[in-house]
C-alpha positions as a Python dict, from the first residue, in 0.01 Angstrom:
ca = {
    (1, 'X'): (0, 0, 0),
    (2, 'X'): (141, 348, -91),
    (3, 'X'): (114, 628, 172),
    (4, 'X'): (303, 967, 38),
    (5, 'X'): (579, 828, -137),
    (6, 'X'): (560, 509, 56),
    (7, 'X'): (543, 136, 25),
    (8, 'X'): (439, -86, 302),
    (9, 'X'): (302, -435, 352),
    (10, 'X'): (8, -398, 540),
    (11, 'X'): (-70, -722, 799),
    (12, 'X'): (-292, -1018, 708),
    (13, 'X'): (-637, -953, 747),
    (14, 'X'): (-547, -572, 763),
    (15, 'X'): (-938, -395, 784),
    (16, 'X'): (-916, -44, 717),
    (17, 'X'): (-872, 303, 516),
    (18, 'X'): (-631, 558, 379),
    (19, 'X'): (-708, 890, 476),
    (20, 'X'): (-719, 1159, 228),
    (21, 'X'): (-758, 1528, 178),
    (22, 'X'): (-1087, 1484, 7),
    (23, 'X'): (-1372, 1437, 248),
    (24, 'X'): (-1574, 1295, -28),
    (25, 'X'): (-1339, 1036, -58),
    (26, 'X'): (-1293, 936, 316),
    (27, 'X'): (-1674, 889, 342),
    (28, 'X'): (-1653, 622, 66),
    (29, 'X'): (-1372, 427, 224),
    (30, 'X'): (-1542, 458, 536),
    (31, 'X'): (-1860, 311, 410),
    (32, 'X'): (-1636, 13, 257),
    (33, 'X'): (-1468, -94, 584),
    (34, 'X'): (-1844, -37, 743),
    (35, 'X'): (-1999, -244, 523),
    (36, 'X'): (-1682, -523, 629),
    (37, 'X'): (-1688, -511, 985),
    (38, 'X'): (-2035, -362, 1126),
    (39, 'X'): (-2207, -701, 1143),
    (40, 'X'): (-1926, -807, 1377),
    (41, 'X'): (-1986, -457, 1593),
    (42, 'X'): (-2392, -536, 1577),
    (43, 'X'): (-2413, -199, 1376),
    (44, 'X'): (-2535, -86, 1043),
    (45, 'X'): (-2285, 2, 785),
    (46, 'X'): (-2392, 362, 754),
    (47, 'X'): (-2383, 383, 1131),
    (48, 'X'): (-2021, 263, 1188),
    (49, 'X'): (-1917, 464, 872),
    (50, 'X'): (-2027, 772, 1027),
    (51, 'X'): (-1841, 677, 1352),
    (52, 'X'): (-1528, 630, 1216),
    (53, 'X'): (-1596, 957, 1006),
    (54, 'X'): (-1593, 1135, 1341),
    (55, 'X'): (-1249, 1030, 1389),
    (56, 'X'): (-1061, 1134, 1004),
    (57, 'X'): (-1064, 1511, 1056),
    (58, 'X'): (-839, 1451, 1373),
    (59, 'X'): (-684, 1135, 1184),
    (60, 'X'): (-587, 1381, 871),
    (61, 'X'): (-491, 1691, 1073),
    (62, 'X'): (-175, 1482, 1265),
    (63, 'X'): (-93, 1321, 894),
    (64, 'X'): (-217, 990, 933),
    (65, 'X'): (-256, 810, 565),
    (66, 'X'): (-377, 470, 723),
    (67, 'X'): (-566, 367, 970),
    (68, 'X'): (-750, 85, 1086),
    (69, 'X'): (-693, -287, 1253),
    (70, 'X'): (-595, -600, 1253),
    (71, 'X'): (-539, -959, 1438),
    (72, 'X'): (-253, -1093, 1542),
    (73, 'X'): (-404, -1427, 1627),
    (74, 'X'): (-759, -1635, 1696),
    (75, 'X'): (-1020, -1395, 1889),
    (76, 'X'): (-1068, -1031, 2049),
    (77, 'X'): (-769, -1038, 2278),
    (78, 'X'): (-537, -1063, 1972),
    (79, 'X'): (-723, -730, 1840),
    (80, 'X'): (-446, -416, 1740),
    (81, 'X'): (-495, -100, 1584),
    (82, 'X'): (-268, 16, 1348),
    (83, 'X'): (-186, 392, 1194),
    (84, 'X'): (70, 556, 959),
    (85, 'X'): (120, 948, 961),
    (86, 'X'): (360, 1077, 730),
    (87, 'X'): (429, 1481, 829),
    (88, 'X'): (692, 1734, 659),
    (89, 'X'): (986, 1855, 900),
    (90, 'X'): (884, 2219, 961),
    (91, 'X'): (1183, 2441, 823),
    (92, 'X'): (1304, 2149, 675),
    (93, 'X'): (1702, 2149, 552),
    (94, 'X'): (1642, 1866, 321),
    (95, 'X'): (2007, 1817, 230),
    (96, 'X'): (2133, 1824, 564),
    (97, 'X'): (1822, 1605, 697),
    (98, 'X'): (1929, 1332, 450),
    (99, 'X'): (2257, 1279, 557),
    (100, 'X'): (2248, 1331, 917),
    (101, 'X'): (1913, 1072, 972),
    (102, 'X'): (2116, 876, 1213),
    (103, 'X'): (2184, 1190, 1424),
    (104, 'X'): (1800, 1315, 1350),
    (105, 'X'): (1711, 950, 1496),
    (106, 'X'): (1888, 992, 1841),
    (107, 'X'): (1763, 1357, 1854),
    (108, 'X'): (1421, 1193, 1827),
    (109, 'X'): (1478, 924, 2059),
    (110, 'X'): (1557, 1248, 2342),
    (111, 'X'): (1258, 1456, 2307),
    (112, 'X'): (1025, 1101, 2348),
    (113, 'X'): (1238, 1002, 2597),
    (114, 'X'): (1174, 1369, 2774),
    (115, 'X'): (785, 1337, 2718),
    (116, 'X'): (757, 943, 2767),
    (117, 'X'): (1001, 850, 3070),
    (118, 'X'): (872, 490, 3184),
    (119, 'X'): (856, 362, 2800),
    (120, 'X'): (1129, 159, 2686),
    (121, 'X'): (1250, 363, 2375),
    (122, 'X'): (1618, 297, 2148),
    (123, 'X'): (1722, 418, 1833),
    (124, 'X'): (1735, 116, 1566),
    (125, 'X'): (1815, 106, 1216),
    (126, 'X'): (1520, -14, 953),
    (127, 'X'): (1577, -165, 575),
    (128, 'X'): (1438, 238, 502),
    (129, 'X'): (1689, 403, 776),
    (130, 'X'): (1741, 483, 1088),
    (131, 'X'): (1467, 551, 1320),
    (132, 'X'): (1330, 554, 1651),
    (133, 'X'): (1130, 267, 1879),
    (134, 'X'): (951, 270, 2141),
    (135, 'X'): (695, 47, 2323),
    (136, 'X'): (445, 180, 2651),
    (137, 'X'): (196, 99, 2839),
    (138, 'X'): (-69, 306, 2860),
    (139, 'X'): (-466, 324, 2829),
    (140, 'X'): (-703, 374, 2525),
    (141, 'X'): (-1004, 548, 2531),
    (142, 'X'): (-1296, 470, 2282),
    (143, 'X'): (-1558, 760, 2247),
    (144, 'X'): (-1887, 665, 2300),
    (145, 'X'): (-1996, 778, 1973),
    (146, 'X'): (-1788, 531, 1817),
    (147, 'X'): (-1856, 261, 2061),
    (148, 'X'): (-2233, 345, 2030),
    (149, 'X'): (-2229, 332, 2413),
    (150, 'X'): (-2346, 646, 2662),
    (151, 'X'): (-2027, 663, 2774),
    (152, 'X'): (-1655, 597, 2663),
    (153, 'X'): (-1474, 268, 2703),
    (154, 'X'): (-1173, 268, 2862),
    (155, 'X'): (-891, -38, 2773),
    (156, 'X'): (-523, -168, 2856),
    (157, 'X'): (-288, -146, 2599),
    (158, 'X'): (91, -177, 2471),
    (159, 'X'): (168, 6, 2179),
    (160, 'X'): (454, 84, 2006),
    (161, 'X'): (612, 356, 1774),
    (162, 'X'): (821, 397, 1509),
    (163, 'X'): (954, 736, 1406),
    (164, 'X'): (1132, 709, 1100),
    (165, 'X'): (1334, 1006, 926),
    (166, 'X'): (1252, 978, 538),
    (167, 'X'): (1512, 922, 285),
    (168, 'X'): (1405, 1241, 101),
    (169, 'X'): (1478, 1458, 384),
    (170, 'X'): (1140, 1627, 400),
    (171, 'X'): (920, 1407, 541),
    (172, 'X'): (877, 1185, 879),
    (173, 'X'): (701, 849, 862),
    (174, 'X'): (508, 781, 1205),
    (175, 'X'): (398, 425, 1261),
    (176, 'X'): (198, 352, 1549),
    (177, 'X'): (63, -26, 1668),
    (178, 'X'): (-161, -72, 1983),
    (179, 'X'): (-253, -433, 2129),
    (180, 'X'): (-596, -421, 2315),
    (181, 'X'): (-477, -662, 2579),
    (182, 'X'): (-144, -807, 2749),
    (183, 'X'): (-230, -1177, 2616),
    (184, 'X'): (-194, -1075, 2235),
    (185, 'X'): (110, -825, 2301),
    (186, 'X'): (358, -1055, 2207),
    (187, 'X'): (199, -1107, 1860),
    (188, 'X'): (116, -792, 1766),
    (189, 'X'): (411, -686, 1894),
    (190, 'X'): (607, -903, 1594),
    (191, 'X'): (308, -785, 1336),
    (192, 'X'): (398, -436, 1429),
    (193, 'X'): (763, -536, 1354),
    (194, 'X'): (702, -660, 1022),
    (195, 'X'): (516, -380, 899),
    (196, 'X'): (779, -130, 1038),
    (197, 'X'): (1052, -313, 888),
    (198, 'X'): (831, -363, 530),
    (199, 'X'): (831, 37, 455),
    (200, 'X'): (1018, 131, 185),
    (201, 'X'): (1016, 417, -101),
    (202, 'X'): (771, 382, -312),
    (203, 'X'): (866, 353, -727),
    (204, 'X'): (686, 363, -1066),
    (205, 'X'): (671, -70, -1089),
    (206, 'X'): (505, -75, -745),
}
């Protein structure tokens, strides 16, 4: 799947949508993965759609291109949520952005270490590049518009982050993977992996 110059290899079973600049366009994709998966949520397709519409004008104003989830394994506990923001370095220096992404890595890796202290966050090196990971713990609130509930649902998870300095300089690729529960961590986890280490520039025969 392409996301802004992008390639990447999306998991198995992988239910979801890009999100683009067009609204138009997001309400159409959002009305395909409702009519996939609102039987499973006991809602209608147009209900979910609008639901998950509620969510793309936050989704598009942080960058994300993808959203949606996935399952790691057999039943809800192996359940993960998956998104991809790709955003353009404000001021950018292209030229000296693409050949100092190693040093653009580890000056990542301080400010999350500065705003997440108990994660568990290193700077790594990707088939794309160097980059930044780092897994929490944390909670995940579901409004209750989405949930169709009166109130929001409040979950467990372990999620981890990649922040990965593009090749071209100008852009930063944002990968983000959440497990809904400690018994599918490990898996998803490993999906998350895969994915992260999948993304590659996009070109014309892809």
């Amino acid at each position: 799947m392409g996301a802004t110059g992008l390639q990447i290899d999306l998991p198995p079973g992988f239910t979801g949508m890009p999100v683009t600049g067009d609204d138009t366009t997001n309400a159409r994709f959002a009305l395909g993965v409702g009519e996939k998966v609102a039987a499973h949520a006991g809602r209608s397709a147009e209900d979910f759609a609008a639901a998950l519409l509620t969510l793309t004008s936050g989704l598009k104003a942080n960058g994300v291109r993808v959203f949606g989830k996935f399952a790691a394994g057999d039943g809800p506990e192996y359940l993960a949520t998956l998104s991809l923001a790709v955003v353009r370095w404000p001021d950018a220096d292209p030229e000296m952005l693409t050949v100092r992404r190693t040093a653009v890595a580890e000056a990542l890796l301080d400010v999350y270490r500065k705003k997440h202290p108990r994660a568990d966050a290193r700077a790594i090196r990707l088939p794309i590049g160097p980059a930044m990971a780092a897994v929490e713990a944390g909670e995940y609130r579901l409004p209750p518009e989405f949930a169709g509930r009166p109130a929001e649902i409040v979950r467990a998870q372990a999620e981890v982050e990649y922040q990965i300095p593009l090749p071209d300089g100008e852009f930063l690729a944002v990968l983000v993977v959440a497990a809904e529960s400690e018994t599918g961590w490990p898996a998803v986890a490993e999906a998350a992996s895969r994915v992260a280490h999948s993304l590659r520039p996009a070109t014309t025969e892809e």
